[in-house]
Amino acid sequence: MKYLARRFGFYLLAFWVAVTLNFLLPRLEPGNPLQYLQIRYQAQLQQNPHLLDPLKPVFDTQHGNILIQYVQYLVNLAHLNFGVSFSQYPASVNTIIASALPWSLFLAGSSAILAFLLGTTLGVVVAWWRGKPFDLTVTPLTMFTQSFPAFFGAMLILYFVGVEAGWFPLNHAYDYGVQPGPYIFGLPWSWNFITSVFSHAAMPVAALLISSLGGWLLGMRSVMINTLSEDYVTMAEAKGLSTLRVMFMYAARNALLPQVTSLAITLGYALTSLVLIETVFSYPGLGYQLVNAVLARDYPLMQALFFIIAVAMLIANLIADLTYSLLDPRVGVRSGAR
Amino acid sequence: MTAQAVAFGGSSLEPAAASDALLAVTGLSVEYLTPRGPARAVQDVSFSLRPGEILGLAGESGCGKSTIAHATMRLIKDPGFITAGSIRFRDVEVLNMSSGALRDFRWRRVALVSQSAMNALNPVLPVGTQIVDALMAHERIGRRQARRRAEELFELVGIEPRRLRSYAHQLSGGMRQRSIIAMALALNPEVLIMDEPTTALDVVVQRDILQQIEDLQARFGFAILFITHDLSLLVELSTRIAVMYAGRLVEVAPAEELLMRPLHPYTKGLMNSFPSIDGANERLEGIPGAPPDLVSPPSGCAFHPRCPSCTGEDRSLYRLQTSSRPELQEVAPNHWVACHLYR
Amino acid sequence: MRTRLSAVAMRAGIVGLFACSFAVVPMTTGTVSATPAHAGGKYLVSFANLSGAWTTENFNPLIPSGADDFTRGAIYEPLMVITQAGGGRTYKWLATGTRWTNHKRTLIVSLRHHVRWSDGKPFTSKDVAFTFNYGKSHNVDLSGLMVSGQITSVKPQGKYAVRFNFKTVDTVVLQQLLSAVCIIPEHIWKNVKNPLTFANSHPVGTGPFTQVRDFTSQEYTLARNKYYWQKLHYAGIRVPAFNSNTSALASMVKGQVDWAPVYIPDAKKAWVDVNPKYYHYFYSPPTTPLDMMFNDQAYPYSLPVLRQAVSMSIKRGALSVKAENGYEKPARALGLSYLYPNWVDHSLDKLNNKLSTFNPKAAKKMLRKAHFKWHHGKLYDPKGKRVSLHLICPAGWSDWQVQLQILAKSLSHSLGINATYDFIDVNTWLADRSSRTMGGKYGALFGTESSGQTPYQYFWSFMSKESYFPVNGQIPGGSWNIEGWYNNQATKLLRQFRQTTNRKLQHRIVNQLQKIDLQNLPVITTVTQAQWYTWSTQHFVGFPTAKNYYAYGPGYSYPDVVKVLTSLRPR
Ligand SMILES: Nc1ncnc2c1ncn2[C@@H]1O[C@H](COP(=O)(O)OP(=O)(O)OP(=O)(O)O)[C@@H](O)[C@H]1O
Ligand code: SF4
Ligand SMILES: [Mg+2]
């Protein structure tokens, strides 16, 4: 209990820091959305110098006492009121988030889970048969694919799998014109829609997988190798348990503990690579919106997106903490003794 | 993992070979590959275990005791390899068993009480589950039934059955050791290999557990290979004692015989380093010097650098001690020793 | 002009890499049909901006945000389409003619008959008058003429004519008045209290494609206006969202996009060669040249002779080839040269040539005459101070970065100026630009001038006192006169220009302005900027090409876009 309270305190503090940074950063940065629009509409402005005039009063929001602004910001945050987007004015930030968030969750979630399952399982297997041909091919290969940036892999996939081979749609989250179909439990269930969504997600998910698989595999492999030399693994073998049971119930289960902590870190990583991958595939998620928001100096949208990322990271860490103490019975006691 | 088909070359030496042996180990050699070269952890070791017998195996740390225990159950893992020898259980060659037969052999025939109870229990599984696992891997019983068996086993070793739900870290050292013994007894094995079962425990608990082992042995009649670096324990417990040095057996004799008449200078040294029976003093007299390097052991008798009888006064003996390895020989009935002093 | 910001992330390396990979492997022609045959004909697939992000149906023509790509042009139309493309053209649109009366204080615009709004209601003079008056009362005046008070009143005159009354004589505003404003229907907008928060999800316009269909955050369709006043040859426009060159280019080479304002570094190899039969690009000149701008109020850059010497010490050809792949041609010192070829005063050719040509020897001679000095090859101004120059541009704008490097090198080599450069954060750069601080006293940055139907706008935007604002001041109007130069005579000439409709007189004025420009060189031209766009004739034909340059090519060019949309034909 004390352990949990302590962790909770930590997360609250981290939350406050994130929120405050989020308030300060746009105010410290030079430039404003209007200047961005001047560049974006430079050609149009040459012909029509007054194009942007109507928006001037709208974007001039950061004035007045900074403390009052801060309080106002906190109040708005408490109401999850992120205001109105500059770049997609007058759409509210919440509408934008609502349309983008599910896609990112879907992309990040499915790729993180796939990477975790696949990477960890492979890690277990290569550790068990370490030094054998399978280990000697798979391990260096994933080390290689992990070493280049996610978006690079994304471009290669886009080019070879999408453009050249033409196996999957090149962009967006589903085919234009496909109707989501009947909504049950708030989710669309039309078969066409679901297959469309999966074929569109294939390349982005593969890109995320490629870049994150190696981490899981290597992490699991090294912990697993340590674990395999533990007495309890030898004991499990001595007990005459099947190889699979020894591998997964006795060895992998322990080796998994550190992996769970890194799950949080990987989730954070997945969020950052999402930005680039959604851009490469024009996938309508948070990353796509973030690129546009940052380029457009769309502070309200940026703040909301960073807020979501910060909250997601904190939640991921919290979940990691909680699962860790669930999976490892020693954690609770140790901290109790502290 | 080390399913190695080893050509078991005949060692002529079978100090305790008997036709009624339950477990017969012959000419066993195990090497660990190290960056410096192979470490010969076990060399040409032969012994046998009769039903109901308690064979003690003693020797300093690192001499290869655990390696023998693991090899017996074919548990040696990379970078270790069984390079020669034969392990026969009821005349079936363990080293040739298929993986299915091996799984069946393990725990049902021979169970292991591994060196440190803390490490031998999986920290993230309740101890009960670990016992149930062993039962269910071998017997066609349901989880519920296995659970009940586990409760009985716990009662047998004197732990409250509700502690089955505990994790290793929630148990005391003695309880841990007892639960491992309970686990080892789960399938009523014929042989129990106990690798230093009491080393980490305080003297009182140690005595309790030894007493319990004796009681259980009397009741169920399994044979025990009892491994320890503490010769004094064996003297009380075992029928026969094998003393090991640098991967080889150097002396094998019935317990009283060895106690009364230790022959090998190393055995004598071990005798002198008995802790006093009340545990007040750790060591009366150790053996000076360090255990040898198993990658490049001393020539001749591996013990010669530390041997008090290797003075060099007798030139021809000295030459022999430093260049020729002494073989195990039966110098008295059932008393085998490997030392040039007893030619 | 490419939309620089949206392309920043992807520009140099990424696009290069991608372009090369496309170039190496020959493509099998796309099997995906870009324009599925719908009932009623084909759909044009196009997008007008590489930062496609829309969530709600927002088709408000008065604010430049939301799903604005084709709002102006496809849904809302101007009175006339006036463009500088192809040497300057005017197309009558909702208006069919103009006439000055009342000593050029009143403009009468006559309107097209039988035009209807997309809801079937007739389009009349009341709608036009309403648009201008609403712009004034609600501060959404796209012409700027109502808010500035230049136009004092707009009134319908009968059903098909509108009277614009002017405060002063101003004849150069025709383009702003006729071409920049989207005419909106009175019967809808009179109920709109706050146009800035009005999403206009179901737009009613006079344009060719007004019906919003299948709107999603990644794509939407604008289907044909069944009341359109011209014959339409296809069913509508499908607008997919992209926000990177990479993503857009992938779809383009697969034949999934018909028309796109995308810059491809190696356009021939990476785009045309993929499917030479159909794929085209036209990086069309001329728009205003790209200029190096100093703070012309700060000594020694306030000295015309120094600016002229700088102009003669840079290799414009190298800038064009090395930094812009040759797509943007070297400019002439007289920026007007390519922009308004019909207005060029050829008696100034000699001077123009001299100032456009790399000749550091002559440049040095001029400087020496003006009491500049060199010590050990380093240039000192007449007051004895070392002449320095600090060039800045946003990091990541790789072509500008290359230009900067070349400029700094040749200025220090050939003139001995202590020239340095820095690639800075784009926002700092924008701030330096709009406050005219240029990164410091001896800083310089890149910028452009305005352009309009006549050279008036162009000269006004960097030579008139009316466009001048002091350092750290507020930018009026657009973002002009960054260099901070003006001249009383030029200001007077420009005023004269807009008070007459006499072309001959206007030509004489422009001749004088050219002379002032060359004698002072307020800004130093480097290359002529181009507008990037690509198209595929697999499904549609009739795009503006180098041969048939009837309008600006990129889809974001309003009002040219409406001319292009109505000129396209399905193949
Ligand atoms: N995995 C391994 N790799 C290399 N060498 C090993 C390995 N395992 C054991 N050894 C070596 O083999 C020798 C015998 O080890 P073993 O564990 O059998 O000794 P032991 O007699 O059980 O010692 P202790 O009383 O400390 O348990 C030791 O010298 C040890 O260093
Ligand atoms: S052989 Fe010699 S050296 Fe070896 S133990 Fe016997 S006496 Fe000692
Ligand atoms: Mg041991």
CSV table of C-alpha atoms in Angstrom, one decimal, chain A residues 90-236:
chain,number,residue,atom,x,y,z
A,90,PRO,CA,-13.0,26.7,-36.2
A,91,ALA,CA,-12.9,23.0,-35.5
A,92,SER,CA,-12.5,22.2,-31.8
A,93,VAL,CA,-9.4,20.4,-30.7
A,94,ASN,CA,-11.5,17.8,-29.1
A,95,THR,CA,-13.1,16.9,-32.4
A,96,ILE,CA,-9.8,16.5,-34.0
A,97,ILE,CA,-8.4,14.4,-31.2
A,98,ALA,CA,-11.6,12.3,-31.2
A,99,SER,CA,-11.2,11.5,-34.9
A,100,ALA,CA,-7.4,10.8,-34.7
A,101,LEU,CA,-7.0,9.1,-31.3
A,102,PRO,CA,-8.7,5.8,-32.2
A,103,TRP,CA,-6.4,5.3,-35.2
A,104,SER,CA,-3.3,5.9,-33.3
A,105,LEU,CA,-4.4,3.7,-30.4
A,106,PHE,CA,-5.1,1.0,-33.0
A,107,LEU,CA,-1.8,1.4,-34.7
A,108,ALA,CA,0.4,1.7,-31.6
A,109,GLY,CA,-1.6,-0.9,-29.7
A,110,SER,CA,-1.6,-3.6,-32.3
A,111,SER,CA,2.0,-3.0,-33.3
A,112,ALA,CA,3.2,-2.9,-29.6
A,113,ILE,CA,1.3,-6.1,-28.7
A,114,LEU,CA,2.5,-7.9,-31.8
A,115,ALA,CA,6.0,-6.7,-31.3
A,116,PHE,CA,5.9,-7.7,-27.7
A,117,LEU,CA,4.5,-11.2,-28.3
A,118,LEU,CA,6.6,-11.9,-31.3
A,119,GLY,CA,9.8,-10.4,-30.0
A,120,THR,CA,9.5,-11.9,-26.6
A,121,THR,CA,8.7,-15.4,-28.0
A,122,LEU,CA,11.5,-15.2,-30.5
A,123,GLY,CA,13.8,-14.0,-27.6
A,124,VAL,CA,12.9,-17.0,-25.6
A,125,VAL,CA,13.5,-19.4,-28.5
A,126,VAL,CA,16.8,-17.9,-29.6
A,127,ALA,CA,18.0,-17.9,-25.9
A,128,TRP,CA,17.1,-21.5,-25.5
A,129,TRP,CA,18.9,-22.5,-28.6
A,130,ARG,CA,21.6,-19.9,-28.4
A,131,GLY,CA,24.5,-20.3,-30.7
A,132,LYS,CA,22.4,-22.5,-33.0
A,133,PRO,CA,21.7,-21.5,-36.6
A,134,PHE,CA,18.3,-20.0,-35.8
A,135,ASP,CA,19.8,-17.7,-33.2
A,136,LEU,CA,22.7,-16.8,-35.4
A,137,THR,CA,20.5,-15.6,-38.2
A,138,VAL,CA,17.5,-14.1,-36.5
A,139,THR,CA,19.3,-12.2,-33.8
A,140,PRO,CA,21.7,-10.2,-36.0
A,141,LEU,CA,18.9,-9.6,-38.5
A,142,THR,CA,16.7,-8.0,-35.9
A,143,MET,CA,19.6,-6.1,-34.5
A,144,PHE,CA,20.1,-4.7,-38.0
A,145,THR,CA,16.5,-3.8,-38.7
A,146,GLN,CA,16.2,-2.1,-35.3
A,147,SER,CA,19.3,0.0,-35.9
A,148,PHE,CA,17.7,2.1,-38.6
A,149,PRO,CA,15.1,4.7,-37.8
A,150,ALA,CA,11.4,3.7,-38.0
A,151,PHE,CA,10.6,6.0,-40.8
A,152,PHE,CA,13.4,4.7,-43.0
A,153,GLY,CA,11.9,1.2,-42.7
A,154,ALA,CA,8.5,2.7,-43.3
A,155,MET,CA,9.8,4.3,-46.6
A,156,LEU,CA,11.3,1.0,-47.7
A,157,ILE,CA,8.1,-0.8,-47.0
A,158,LEU,CA,6.0,1.8,-48.7
A,159,TYR,CA,8.2,1.6,-51.7
A,160,PHE,CA,8.8,-2.1,-52.1
A,161,VAL,CA,5.6,-3.5,-50.6
A,162,GLY,CA,3.2,-0.8,-51.4
A,163,VAL,CA,4.4,0.8,-54.7
A,164,GLU,CA,6.4,-1.9,-56.3
A,165,ALA,CA,4.5,-5.0,-55.2
A,166,GLY,CA,1.2,-3.3,-54.7
A,167,TRP,CA,0.1,-5.6,-52.0
A,168,PHE,CA,-1.4,-3.1,-49.7
A,169,PRO,CA,-3.0,0.3,-49.9
A,170,LEU,CA,-0.5,3.2,-49.8
A,171,ASN,CA,-2.1,5.5,-47.4
A,172,HIS,CA,-5.0,6.3,-45.1
A,173,ALA,CA,-6.8,4.1,-42.6
A,174,TYR,CA,-9.4,2.5,-44.8
A,175,ASP,CA,-10.6,2.7,-48.4
A,176,TYR,CA,-12.4,5.8,-49.3
A,177,GLY,CA,-16.1,5.1,-49.7
A,178,VAL,CA,-16.2,2.0,-47.5
A,179,GLN,CA,-19.0,2.4,-45.0
A,180,PRO,CA,-18.1,1.5,-41.4
A,181,GLY,CA,-21.3,-0.3,-41.2
A,182,PRO,CA,-23.4,-1.1,-38.2
A,183,TYR,CA,-21.9,0.1,-34.9
A,184,ILE,CA,-22.1,-2.4,-32.1
A,185,PHE,CA,-20.5,-1.5,-28.7
A,186,GLY,CA,-19.4,1.7,-30.3
A,187,LEU,CA,-17.3,-0.2,-32.9
A,188,PRO,CA,-18.0,-0.6,-36.6
A,189,TRP,CA,-18.6,-4.1,-37.7
A,190,SER,CA,-18.9,-4.1,-41.4
A,191,TRP,CA,-16.8,-6.9,-42.9
A,192,ASN,CA,-15.6,-4.7,-45.7
A,193,PHE,CA,-14.6,-2.0,-43.3
A,194,ILE,CA,-12.7,-4.3,-41.1
A,195,THR,CA,-10.7,-5.9,-43.9
A,196,SER,CA,-10.1,-2.5,-45.3
A,197,VAL,CA,-8.8,-1.2,-42.0
A,198,PHE,CA,-6.5,-4.2,-41.6
A,199,SER,CA,-5.1,-4.0,-45.1
A,200,HIS,CA,-4.4,-0.3,-44.6
A,201,ALA,CA,-2.8,-0.9,-41.2
A,202,ALA,CA,-0.5,-3.7,-42.6
A,203,MET,CA,2.3,-1.5,-43.8
A,204,PRO,CA,2.4,1.0,-40.9
A,205,VAL,CA,2.2,-1.9,-38.4
A,206,ALA,CA,5.0,-3.8,-40.2
A,207,ALA,CA,7.1,-0.6,-40.1
A,208,LEU,CA,6.6,-0.2,-36.4
A,209,LEU,CA,7.2,-3.9,-35.9
A,210,ILE,CA,10.5,-3.9,-37.7
A,211,SER,CA,11.8,-1.1,-35.7
A,212,SER,CA,10.7,-2.4,-32.3
A,213,LEU,CA,11.0,-6.2,-32.7
A,214,GLY,CA,14.7,-6.3,-32.2
A,215,GLY,CA,14.5,-4.5,-28.8
A,216,TRP,CA,12.1,-7.1,-27.5
A,217,LEU,CA,14.1,-10.0,-28.9
A,218,LEU,CA,17.4,-8.8,-27.6
A,219,GLY,CA,16.1,-7.8,-24.2
A,220,MET,CA,14.3,-11.1,-23.8
A,221,ARG,CA,17.3,-13.1,-25.1
A,222,SER,CA,19.8,-11.7,-22.6
A,223,VAL,CA,17.6,-11.9,-19.6
A,224,MET,CA,16.5,-15.3,-20.7
A,225,ILE,CA,20.1,-16.5,-20.9
A,226,ASN,CA,20.7,-15.4,-17.4
A,227,THR,CA,17.5,-17.0,-16.2
A,228,LEU,CA,18.3,-20.3,-17.9
A,229,SER,CA,21.3,-20.8,-15.6
A,230,GLU,CA,19.2,-20.3,-12.5
A,231,ASP,CA,18.8,-23.4,-10.3
A,232,TYR,CA,15.0,-23.3,-10.5
A,233,VAL,CA,15.2,-23.8,-14.3
A,234,THR,CA,17.5,-26.8,-13.8
A,235,MET,CA,15.1,-28.0,-11.2
A,236,ALA,CA,12.2,-27.7,-13.5
